[in-house]
Amino acid sequence: MTRTTPAETPLGDSFHVFDTTLRDGAQREGITYSLADKLAVARLLDELGVGFIEGGWPGALPTDTEFFARAAAGDLQLRHAALVAFGATRRPGAKADQDPQVRALLDSAAPVVTLVAKSDVRHIERALRTDAAEAAAMVRDTVAFLVGEGRRVFLDAEHFFDGFAHDPDCALRVLTAGVEAGADVAVLCDTNGGQLPLRLADTVGEVIARTGFRVGIHCQDDTGCAVANSVAAVQAGATHVQCTANGYGERAGNADLFAVVGNLVTKLGMPVIPAHCVPELSRVSHALAEIANLAPDTHQAYVGASAFAHKAGLHASAIKVDPLLYNHIDPEVVGNDMRVLVTEMAGRASLELKGRELGIDLAGQPAALTSAVRRVKELESRGWSFEAADASLELLLRRELASAEGVPAELATVETPPFALESYRVILDHRADGVVVSEATVKVHVGDARAIATAEGNGPVHALDAALREALRPHLPWLDEVALTDYKVRILTDRPGTDAVTRVLVESTDREREWTTVGVHGNIVEASWLALCDALVHKAFRASHPVGS
Amino acid sequence: MTRTTPAETPLGDSFHVFDTTLRDGAQREGITYSLADKLAVARLLDELGVGFIEGGWPGALPTDTEFFARAAAGDLQLRHAALVAFGATRRPGAKADQDPQVRALLDSAAPVVTLVAKSDVRHIERALRTDAAEAAAMVRDTVAFLVGEGRRVFLDAEHFFDGFAHDPDCALRVLTAGVEAGADVAVLCDTNGGQLPLRLADTVGEVIARTGFRVGIHCQDDTGCAVANSVAAVQAGATHVQCTANGYGERAGNADLFAVVGNLVTKLGMPVIPAHCVPELSRVSHALAEIANLAPDTHQAYVGASAFAHKAGLHASAIKVDPLLYNHIDPEVVGNDMRVLVTEMAGRASLELKGRELGIDLAGQPAALTSAVRRVKELESRGWSFEAADASLELLLRRELASAEGVPAELATVETPPFALESYRVILDHRADGVVVSEATVKVHVGDARAIATAEGNGPVHALDAALREALRPHLPWLDEVALTDYKVRILTDRPGTDAVTRVLVESTDREREWTTVGVHGNIVEASWLALCDALVHKAFRASHPVGS
C-alpha cells in the first residue's frame, strides 16, 4: 500500500480529513485497542471515506508496530484512505538516519508519516532541554531524511497556539524548518486544548498570511470547543483537519470526527467525504464505540441516538406538521432518525439497507420487514445490539423471512439449526490448594443423535465452548475450522427499572472470513452460550449457502 | 423572595449567568426531577453563585407549579440568584390578563419571568398560524402586563438565528415589541442548535448594532458547538448567557454551564460568578449529575474526573517538572485535580505522583518505589490496569511500603486482610426446562472462625458475591454498608504468547465515598473474586485509617 493521497473522495488531496483515533484517540482512559480492534477500526474509517488514517506509533508500542506490519503484508486494504505512521523527530544531538525511533517509522512501511515537533520555546527549553535552533534542526533533518526515503510528511506542531502567543518567531521557525525540508502540511496543534474559536481562527489566518504554508488543525476539547475550533480553523483557511472518532482522546478528548464532518458537509457545504458515505456517519460512530468497548454517547451531535429525539410537548404537534422546523438538518442525511431510537438499526429504511448489505432483499417483502423491525426493537429494548453483530442480524432477518407470509421460497432460506441444546452445567472450583478449575458438561441433540461431553477450560465460557465442540465434533466435520478470535463483554446497568444484563459479542473465523454474533442475558455464561450458538449456526448456514451462489 | 438581580456577585446585574437546568435541562431524555430534586438543584446552583435560576413552567407542569409555591412559602432561600418562571406569551387573539397561562406566571410569585416568543416568520405562520403583526402584539401585550404587575421580564426569541437569516425584519420586530414593552433582555435562541460560532458572533454583533438592545444568548448543542457559540456571543457583546448543568437538554443538549463559566472566568477574565465559587465547579457538577441520576461524564471539560488526567508516558516526567506546561489551566482553580494514569507507558515519576495523590509519600522511599514500579509493570504485563482502579493501586503501594526495607513505621500501614479464602465453588445449570440457575458456595476464615455459606444469584459473580456476604456478615458488621455500584468486564486477547485473560473492574460505595478495584485472571469468576476481595479489604483499611487522621 503506497497511496499518499485520499482516493475517490470529492475534494481529492485539496482537503484532508485526517483521523487519529488509533493514535491520539487511544490515549483516552479506558481504551486499549487489540491488533484485531485496530484493523477493524481502520476498515470502518475507510468505509467512511476519511482521507488519512493515523494507525499508531511504530517502534514505540508493540501493537502499533505489528499493525503496520499487517498492513504492509496486505491484511488492510484501504479504498479511500492513505495510511499514516506517527512518530517524533530525531533526538537532540542525534542523526536522523541513525535514530532508532526514526528508523522504526521507515520500517513501518507507512507511505505517510506525521512527525510531532515542539514549537513552544518553553517546552523546547524545559522539556526537551535544548534551544530553538536545535529544535528547528531536529525537524529539518528528520523531515528531509523521510522525504528523501520517499515518504510524504506532515508536521504536527505541538502546543503551537500557546507557543505562537508567547514567542511567534520561535513557533514559525519550527514550522518553516519542516516545510522547507519538504513537509506538506504544517499542522497547528492546540495540544492542551485551551483555545476558543474567535482567537484561534485569527491565529490560523495570521499564520497562513505570514507563511503561505498549507495549514492543518488539531484540537483538544479542554474548553469544550474542539469541534468549533476545528471548524473555525477551516473557515480561516486550514485545509487539513485532525479528528478522532467520537472525540476519544486524552483528558476531555479530541475534536469529534462525526461532528466536524457533519458541520463541514451540512453547514459549510464542503464535500469532505464521498456523498454516499455521509449517511454512514451514525452507523460507523456506534460501531467504533462498540470496538472501543464504550457506551455510545446518546446525546452526541449528529450521530447520537437522541440527537434528533424530541421530548418537548411544546413542539410535538408542530413537529408532525413540519419536522425541518425543529431539526437543524434532516437526520437521514447523516444516517440518523428523528424518532427515539435504541440504535439506528431500528429504522425501517436502515434495516432494509442493512439487509441488502447482507445479501437479503427485503424491499419487496413488507410483511417480513415489518416483523423484523418489531423484533429488532423488542430485542434492543432488552439490551441487544446488532450494530457490531452482523451475523446475528443476518440470522434474525432470515428467520423473519422464513416465517413471514408470501415470501418466495428462494428467499426464505434458513438453515435448520445443526444442533439443539438439552442442558449444560458449568462448575467452577477455587480449590483449597489455590488452583482454579472450570469444567462444563453439555448435552445436545445433533441430527438423530444425543451427545454428551465434558471438558475443562480456562474459564466457564472456554470450558463450555470446549465441551460443545467435543460433543459436536463427530457429527459436524467443519467445526474444527471455526475458531473464536475475540470475545467482548459489556454489563448494561443504565437501563432504569431493570436488572443489569450482560451483552456478549463473539468474533469467529474460519480462516476465510470473520463474523460476529451477540448474546444477551442476565447471566454472563448464558449470554455467551447464545452468542456461541449463533456463531456455529451462521457457519452452518454459510457452509450450505456460500455467498455469491 | 422578590430579588430581581443577582446578589453578591462581582459583576452584579451587568452580566447574567442564567441557569435553565430545571426547565430546559429537564427536557433531556431520562431526567425526571421530583420536587425535592428541584429544590436541591436550585440550592446547589445558588451555592455556585449563578445570577438567575429558571425553576420551571408554572401552570404547565404540576411539579413546577408546586416548586414555585414552595419557594414563595420560604422553603428556598437563595443567596445569589433571582428565581425565574418560564412561560409563553398570550395566545393569538386572546387578552394577556385573561390568558390562564399568563395568570399562572403571576400566581407563581416568581419575581422574574422569561417569556418565550416565536421570531421566525415560518414558525409564526406554520406552527402559530398567525402573522408577524399578531406575533409582535402577543409579545407586547404579555410583557406590558407582567411588567405592570411588577415583574422583571426577559424575552426568549425562539429560533432567532434561522428567523433572522430568513427574514430579519420579522425577527427584529418581535424583539422590538418586547423591549419597547419593558423586557430587559432580548435573548437570541439557537433553538434547533444549528449555528457555528463565527457566523453566530456576526449575527449577535449585527443585532446589537442595529437595535442597541441588551442581548442574551441561548444555545443548543446540535453542531457540538453550544459552549463555543455561547462564548463567541459574549465576545460579540451578549451580557446574558443561558446554560444548563452538564449541558443537559433535549437532543444533543444545551450549553454546559460549567464549561461556559470556566471559559468566561479563566480564558476571558470575566468574574461572572463570585471568586470563592469557582473552585466549587467540579463538586457542583458531580452533585447535579447524581441528582439527575446520570453518570458524570468523566471527560467533561473543566470538571470531568479525567479532564486533567495524563496517560502518555512521553509527558509524565515533564509534567512533574512543570504541570502547567501540559494543562491549559491549574485544575485546582475549578476544584479539579490533575491525575496521572498508571499504565504501561508510565514509569517511576508518574507512580510517585500518583502515590502523592493517594496520600502516600514515596519521594523519600526509593527502595519501596523501585519495587512498586517493578510490581506494577509485572502486573500490567499480565493484563492488570490501575488507571481506573485507585483503590487496588493504593493497596499495592501500601503493601510494597510495608515490605520494603527501612520504611518508617508510620508509613508502613497495611491492614491484615479481614478474611482469608479457603475455597469456593460455583455451579451454573442451564436445565432441560430452559431455566438457568447460578449457585455459589464459599468457605472462608474470618478471625478465628471458619464460615461456610451458599447463595444463588443472577449469574456466577452475583451468586459468589452473595455467598461471600452471607459468610462474612456475622463477623464484619460494616459489610452491609458496602454496595457494588458498577461492574465492568474486558477480555484481553491478542497478547502474544499468552492466553486471553479477563480484567474486571468493580466500583463500590459505602454512601460516603466510591472506590474502584481491579482483578485479572484467565477465569472471569476468579478475576471478579480478586476485585471483590480488594474492594472489601480497602473498605476495612479505610475503616481503621480514616483519611486525614
Tab-separated table of N, CA and C in Angstrom, chain B residues 107-205:
chain	number	residue	atom	x	y	z
B	107	ASP	N	-49.268	34.044	39.293
B	107	ASP	CA	-49.583	33.289	40.515
B	107	ASP	C	-48.358	32.594	41.101
B	108	SER	N	-47.373	32.317	40.255
B	108	SER	CA	-46.174	31.628	40.747
B	108	SER	C	-45.402	32.494	41.724
B	109	ALA	N	-45.656	33.804	41.687
B	109	ALA	CA	-44.956	34.768	42.549
B	109	ALA	C	-43.472	34.873	42.238
B	110	ALA	N	-43.038	34.295	41.126
B	110	ALA	CA	-41.631	34.455	40.747
B	110	ALA	C	-41.389	35.920	40.384
B	111	PRO	N	-40.309	36.514	40.899
B	111	PRO	CA	-40.062	37.935	40.647
B	111	PRO	C	-39.609	38.228	39.221
B	112	VAL	N	-39.091	37.196	38.538
B	112	VAL	CA	-38.602	37.367	37.173
B	112	VAL	C	-39.318	36.349	36.288
B	113	VAL	N	-39.647	36.763	35.061
B	113	VAL	CA	-40.329	35.867	34.125
B	113	VAL	C	-39.581	35.868	32.800
B	114	THR	N	-39.326	34.668	32.256
B	114	THR	CA	-38.838	34.567	30.886
B	114	THR	C	-40.013	34.181	30.001
B	115	LEU	N	-40.291	35.012	29.006
B	115	LEU	CA	-41.362	34.718	28.057
B	115	LEU	C	-40.750	34.219	26.761
B	116	VAL	N	-41.255	33.096	26.280
B	116	VAL	CA	-40.763	32.597	25.006
B	116	VAL	C	-41.676	33.093	23.888
B	117	ALA	N	-41.072	33.531	22.782
B	117	ALA	CA	-41.848	34.073	21.672
B	117	ALA	C	-41.238	33.614	20.361
B	118	LYS	N	-42.084	33.369	19.381
B	118	LYS	CA	-41.572	32.959	18.071
B	118	LYS	C	-41.108	34.177	17.306
B	119	SER	N	-39.925	34.056	16.699
B	119	SER	CA	-39.391	35.198	15.963
B	119	SER	C	-39.076	34.834	14.511
B	120	ASP	N	-39.294	33.558	14.154
B	120	ASP	CA	-39.073	33.115	12.782
B	120	ASP	C	-40.435	33.104	12.086
B	121	VAL	N	-40.544	33.854	11.005
B	121	VAL	CA	-41.860	34.029	10.374
B	121	VAL	C	-42.450	32.687	9.932
B	122	ARG	N	-41.605	31.732	9.604
B	122	ARG	CA	-42.132	30.423	9.194
B	122	ARG	C	-42.794	29.710	10.359
B	123	HIS	N	-42.217	29.845	11.546
B	123	HIS	CA	-42.851	29.253	12.730
B	123	HIS	C	-44.135	29.994	13.071
B	124	ILE	N	-44.106	31.326	12.925
B	124	ILE	CA	-45.293	32.134	13.227
B	124	ILE	C	-46.450	31.698	12.330
B	125	GLU	N	-46.141	31.482	11.063
B	125	GLU	CA	-47.211	31.142	10.122
B	125	GLU	C	-47.621	29.673	10.210
B	126	ARG	N	-46.620	28.768	10.289
B	126	ARG	CA	-46.959	27.345	10.191
B	126	ARG	C	-47.322	26.714	11.537
B	127	ALA	N	-46.645	27.116	12.604
B	127	ALA	CA	-46.933	26.478	13.899
B	127	ALA	C	-47.951	27.303	14.684
B	128	LEU	N	-47.798	28.637	14.652
B	128	LEU	CA	-48.701	29.510	15.412
B	128	LEU	C	-49.956	29.843	14.611
B	129	ARG	N	-49.867	29.702	13.297
B	129	ARG	CA	-50.967	30.011	12.361
B	129	ARG	C	-51.486	31.445	12.533
B	130	THR	N	-50.540	32.387	12.617
B	130	THR	CA	-50.930	33.795	12.649
B	130	THR	C	-49.876	34.569	11.850
B	131	ASP	N	-49.838	35.901	11.966
B	131	ASP	CA	-48.861	36.660	11.192
B	131	ASP	C	-47.922	37.452	12.099
B	132	ALA	N	-46.951	38.113	11.504
B	132	ALA	CA	-45.915	38.792	12.270
B	132	ALA	C	-46.509	39.892	13.147
B	133	ALA	N	-47.534	40.583	12.641
B	133	ALA	CA	-48.113	41.678	13.421
B	133	ALA	C	-48.730	41.151	14.712
B	134	GLU	N	-49.483	40.037	14.607
B	134	GLU	CA	-50.100	39.477	15.810
B	134	GLU	C	-49.032	38.871	16.736
B	135	ALA	N	-48.006	38.259	16.137
B	135	ALA	CA	-46.924	37.700	16.965
B	135	ALA	C	-46.275	38.807	17.794
B	136	ALA	N	-46.042	39.964	17.173
B	136	ALA	CA	-45.449	41.087	17.899
B	136	ALA	C	-46.414	41.604	18.965
B	137	ALA	N	-47.705	41.634	18.639
B	137	ALA	CA	-48.696	42.113	19.613
B	137	ALA	C	-48.781	41.182	20.815
B	138	MET	N	-48.678	39.866	20.549
B	138	MET	CA	-48.696	38.892	21.650
B	138	MET	C	-47.562	39.161	22.629
B	139	VAL	N	-46.398	39.470	22.068
B	139	VAL	CA	-45.235	39.759	22.907
B	139	VAL	C	-45.456	41.064	23.668
B	140	ARG	N	-45.858	42.082	22.939
B	140	ARG	CA	-46.006	43.413	23.549
B	140	ARG	C	-47.012	43.365	24.702
B	141	ASP	N	-48.196	42.803	24.439
B	141	ASP	CA	-49.254	42.760	25.455
B	141	ASP	C	-48.808	42.004	26.704
B	142	THR	N	-48.155	40.838	26.477
B	142	THR	CA	-47.830	39.993	27.624
B	142	THR	C	-46.713	40.610	28.456
B	143	VAL	N	-45.711	41.154	27.775
B	143	VAL	CA	-44.627	41.815	28.511
B	143	VAL	C	-45.189	42.996	29.300
B	144	ALA	N	-45.985	43.812	28.639
B	144	ALA	CA	-46.511	45.015	29.289
B	144	ALA	C	-47.339	44.642	30.522
B	145	PHE	N	-48.161	43.589	30.393
B	145	PHE	CA	-48.994	43.163	31.524
B	145	PHE	C	-48.119	42.730	32.712
B	146	LEU	N	-47.118	41.902	32.435
B	146	LEU	CA	-46.297	41.375	33.536
B	146	LEU	C	-45.432	42.469	34.159
B	147	VAL	N	-44.911	43.372	33.322
B	147	VAL	CA	-44.117	44.483	33.854
B	147	VAL	C	-45.008	45.370	34.712
B	148	GLY	N	-46.241	45.584	34.236
B	148	GLY	CA	-47.200	46.380	35.003
B	148	GLY	C	-47.498	45.761	36.366
B	149	GLU	N	-47.375	44.443	36.443
B	149	GLU	CA	-47.609	43.735	37.712
B	149	GLU	C	-46.327	43.633	38.545
B	150	GLY	N	-45.290	44.348	38.117
B	150	GLY	CA	-44.078	44.416	38.938
B	150	GLY	C	-43.057	43.331	38.661
B	151	ARG	N	-43.227	42.602	37.579
B	151	ARG	CA	-42.257	41.556	37.274
B	151	ARG	C	-41.142	42.081	36.379
B	152	ARG	N	-39.943	41.527	36.565
B	152	ARG	CA	-38.874	41.762	35.591
B	152	ARG	C	-39.048	40.718	34.490
B	153	VAL	N	-38.931	41.121	33.229
B	153	VAL	CA	-39.207	40.202	32.119
B	153	VAL	C	-38.012	40.117	31.174
B	154	PHE	N	-37.647	38.861	30.831
B	154	PHE	CA	-36.685	38.591	29.751
B	154	PHE	C	-37.450	37.959	28.604
B	155	LEU	N	-37.023	38.234	27.383
B	155	LEU	CA	-37.708	37.674	26.215
B	155	LEU	C	-36.815	36.649	25.514
B	156	ASP	N	-37.269	35.380	25.469
B	156	ASP	CA	-36.557	34.325	24.722
B	156	ASP	C	-37.079	34.311	23.290
B	157	ALA	N	-36.292	34.787	22.346
B	157	ALA	CA	-36.727	34.789	20.940
B	157	ALA	C	-36.333	33.449	20.309
B	158	GLU	N	-37.326	32.562	20.218
B	158	GLU	CA	-37.126	31.189	19.746
B	158	GLU	C	-36.705	31.171	18.283
B	159	HIS	N	-35.828	30.246	17.917
B	159	HIS	CA	-35.400	30.091	16.525
B	159	HIS	C	-34.941	31.424	15.934
B	160	PHE	N	-34.302	32.262	16.780
B	160	PHE	CA	-33.956	33.607	16.305
B	160	PHE	C	-32.989	33.590	15.124
B	161	PHE	N	-31.971	32.742	15.199
B	161	PHE	CA	-30.914	32.828	14.176
B	161	PHE	C	-31.420	32.400	12.804
B	162	ASP	N	-32.213	31.318	12.771
B	162	ASP	CA	-32.823	30.924	11.495
B	162	ASP	C	-33.779	32.012	11.021
B	163	GLY	N	-34.563	32.547	11.957
B	163	GLY	CA	-35.542	33.574	11.603
B	163	GLY	C	-34.867	34.827	11.073
B	164	PHE	N	-33.794	35.236	11.720
B	164	PHE	CA	-33.086	36.457	11.313
B	164	PHE	C	-32.460	36.264	9.934
B	165	ALA	N	-31.933	35.069	9.676
B	165	ALA	CA	-31.330	34.813	8.359
B	165	ALA	C	-32.400	34.818	7.269
B	166	HIS	N	-33.583	34.330	7.611
B	166	HIS	CA	-34.658	34.194	6.623
B	166	HIS	C	-35.415	35.508	6.412
B	167	ASP	N	-35.698	36.208	7.499
B	167	ASP	CA	-36.497	37.435	7.434
B	167	ASP	C	-36.117	38.313	8.629
B	168	PRO	N	-35.029	39.083	8.488
B	168	PRO	CA	-34.528	39.855	9.634
B	168	PRO	C	-35.553	40.854	10.170
B	169	ASP	N	-36.354	41.423	9.309
B	169	ASP	CA	-37.298	42.430	9.779
B	169	ASP	C	-38.313	41.839	10.744
B	170	CYS	N	-38.817	40.651	10.393
B	170	CYS	CA	-39.782	39.995	11.277
B	170	CYS	C	-39.130	39.674	12.623
B	171	ALA	N	-37.907	39.125	12.558
B	171	ALA	CA	-37.233	38.733	13.799
B	171	ALA	C	-37.017	39.956	14.695
B	172	LEU	N	-36.569	41.064	14.104
B	172	LEU	CA	-36.305	42.256	14.904
B	172	LEU	C	-37.608	42.901	15.385
B	173	ARG	N	-38.660	42.749	14.610
B	173	ARG	CA	-39.943	43.314	15.011
B	173	ARG	C	-40.437	42.680	16.313
B	174	VAL	N	-40.273	41.369	16.430
B	174	VAL	CA	-40.677	40.672	17.651
B	174	VAL	C	-39.819	41.128	18.839
B	175	LEU	N	-38.502	41.201	18.603
B	175	LEU	CA	-37.602	41.671	19.675
B	175	LEU	C	-38.005	43.065	20.144
B	176	THR	N	-38.224	43.934	19.159
B	176	THR	CA	-38.509	45.334	19.472
B	176	THR	C	-39.808	45.471	20.257
B	177	ALA	N	-40.821	44.671	19.865
B	177	ALA	CA	-42.095	44.712	20.586
B	177	ALA	C	-41.875	44.393	22.055
B	178	GLY	N	-41.023	43.396	22.318
B	178	GLY	CA	-40.762	43.004	23.706
B	178	GLY	C	-40.007	44.060	24.483
B	179	VAL	N	-38.949	44.578	23.878
B	179	VAL	CA	-38.104	45.531	24.604
B	179	VAL	C	-38.858	46.846	24.815
B	180	GLU	N	-39.597	47.288	23.816
B	180	GLU	CA	-40.351	48.536	23.981
B	180	GLU	C	-41.433	48.404	25.056
B	181	ALA	N	-41.941	47.175	25.226
B	181	ALA	CA	-42.964	46.979	26.260
B	181	ALA	C	-42.351	46.791	27.645
B	182	GLY	N	-41.035	46.729	27.709
B	182	GLY	CA	-40.405	46.686	29.036
B	182	GLY	C	-39.529	45.476	29.319
B	183	ALA	N	-39.349	44.568	28.341
B	183	ALA	CA	-38.445	43.426	28.579
B	183	ALA	C	-37.009	43.947	28.708
B	184	ASP	N	-36.262	43.383	29.651
B	184	ASP	CA	-34.916	43.876	29.944
B	184	ASP	C	-33.857	43.295	29.029
B	185	VAL	N	-34.042	42.063	28.624
B	185	VAL	CA	-33.033	41.385	27.812
B	185	VAL	C	-33.728	40.705	26.647
B	186	ALA	N	-33.183	40.887	25.443
B	186	ALA	CA	-33.652	40.160	24.263
B	186	ALA	C	-32.732	38.961	24.078
B	187	VAL	N	-33.234	37.772	24.423
B	187	VAL	CA	-32.390	36.574	24.384
B	187	VAL	C	-32.528	35.907	23.011
B	188	LEU	N	-31.407	35.842	22.301
B	188	LEU	CA	-31.408	35.235	20.966
B	188	LEU	C	-31.182	33.738	21.152
B	189	CYS	N	-32.165	32.932	20.717
B	189	CYS	CA	-32.099	31.494	20.958
B	189	CYS	C	-31.773	30.742	19.677
B	190	ASP	N	-30.715	29.912	19.745
B	190	ASP	CA	-30.443	28.982	18.642
B	190	ASP	C	-31.182	27.677	18.989
B	191	THR	N	-32.490	27.714	18.791
B	191	THR	CA	-33.359	26.661	19.335
B	191	THR	C	-33.074	25.301	18.726
B	192	ASN	N	-32.833	25.247	17.431
B	192	ASN	CA	-32.517	23.936	16.861
B	192	ASN	C	-31.015	23.648	16.831
B	193	GLY	N	-30.220	24.550	17.389
B	193	GLY	CA	-28.803	24.265	17.632
B	193	GLY	C	-27.937	24.162	16.400
B	194	GLY	N	-28.336	24.782	15.310
B	194	GLY	CA	-27.617	24.586	14.057
B	194	GLY	C	-26.502	25.578	13.764
B	195	GLN	N	-26.212	26.479	14.703
B	195	GLN	CA	-25.250	27.546	14.408
B	195	GLN	C	-23.800	27.128	14.636
B	196	LEU	N	-22.902	27.861	13.951
B	196	LEU	CA	-21.459	27.752	14.191
B	196	LEU	C	-20.973	29.118	14.695
B	197	PRO	N	-19.866	29.148	15.449
B	197	PRO	CA	-19.508	30.365	16.196
B	197	PRO	C	-19.241	31.621	15.362
B	198	LEU	N	-18.523	31.513	14.267
B	198	LEU	CA	-18.125	32.752	13.578
B	198	LEU	C	-19.351	33.507	13.079
B	199	ARG	N	-20.268	32.784	12.449
B	199	ARG	CA	-21.466	33.430	11.930
B	199	ARG	C	-22.375	33.889	13.058
B	200	LEU	N	-22.513	33.055	14.090
B	200	LEU	CA	-23.369	33.434	15.221
B	200	LEU	C	-22.865	34.721	15.864
B	201	ALA	N	-21.554	34.836	16.020
B	201	ALA	CA	-20.995	36.061	16.614
B	201	ALA	C	-21.301	37.263	15.733
B	202	ASP	N	-21.209	37.077	14.418
B	202	ASP	CA	-21.554	38.170	13.499
B	202	ASP	C	-23.003	38.613	13.683
B	203	THR	N	-23.912	37.621	13.794
B	203	THR	CA	-25.332	37.959	13.941
B	203	THR	C	-25.586	38.708	15.252
B	204	VAL	N	-24.983	38.219	16.337
B	204	VAL	CA	-25.159	38.893	17.627
B	204	VAL	C	-24.674	40.338	17.524
B	205	GLY	N	-23.486	40.522	16.936
B	205	GLY	CA	-22.947	41.875	16.778
B	205	GLY	C	-23.869	42.750	15.940
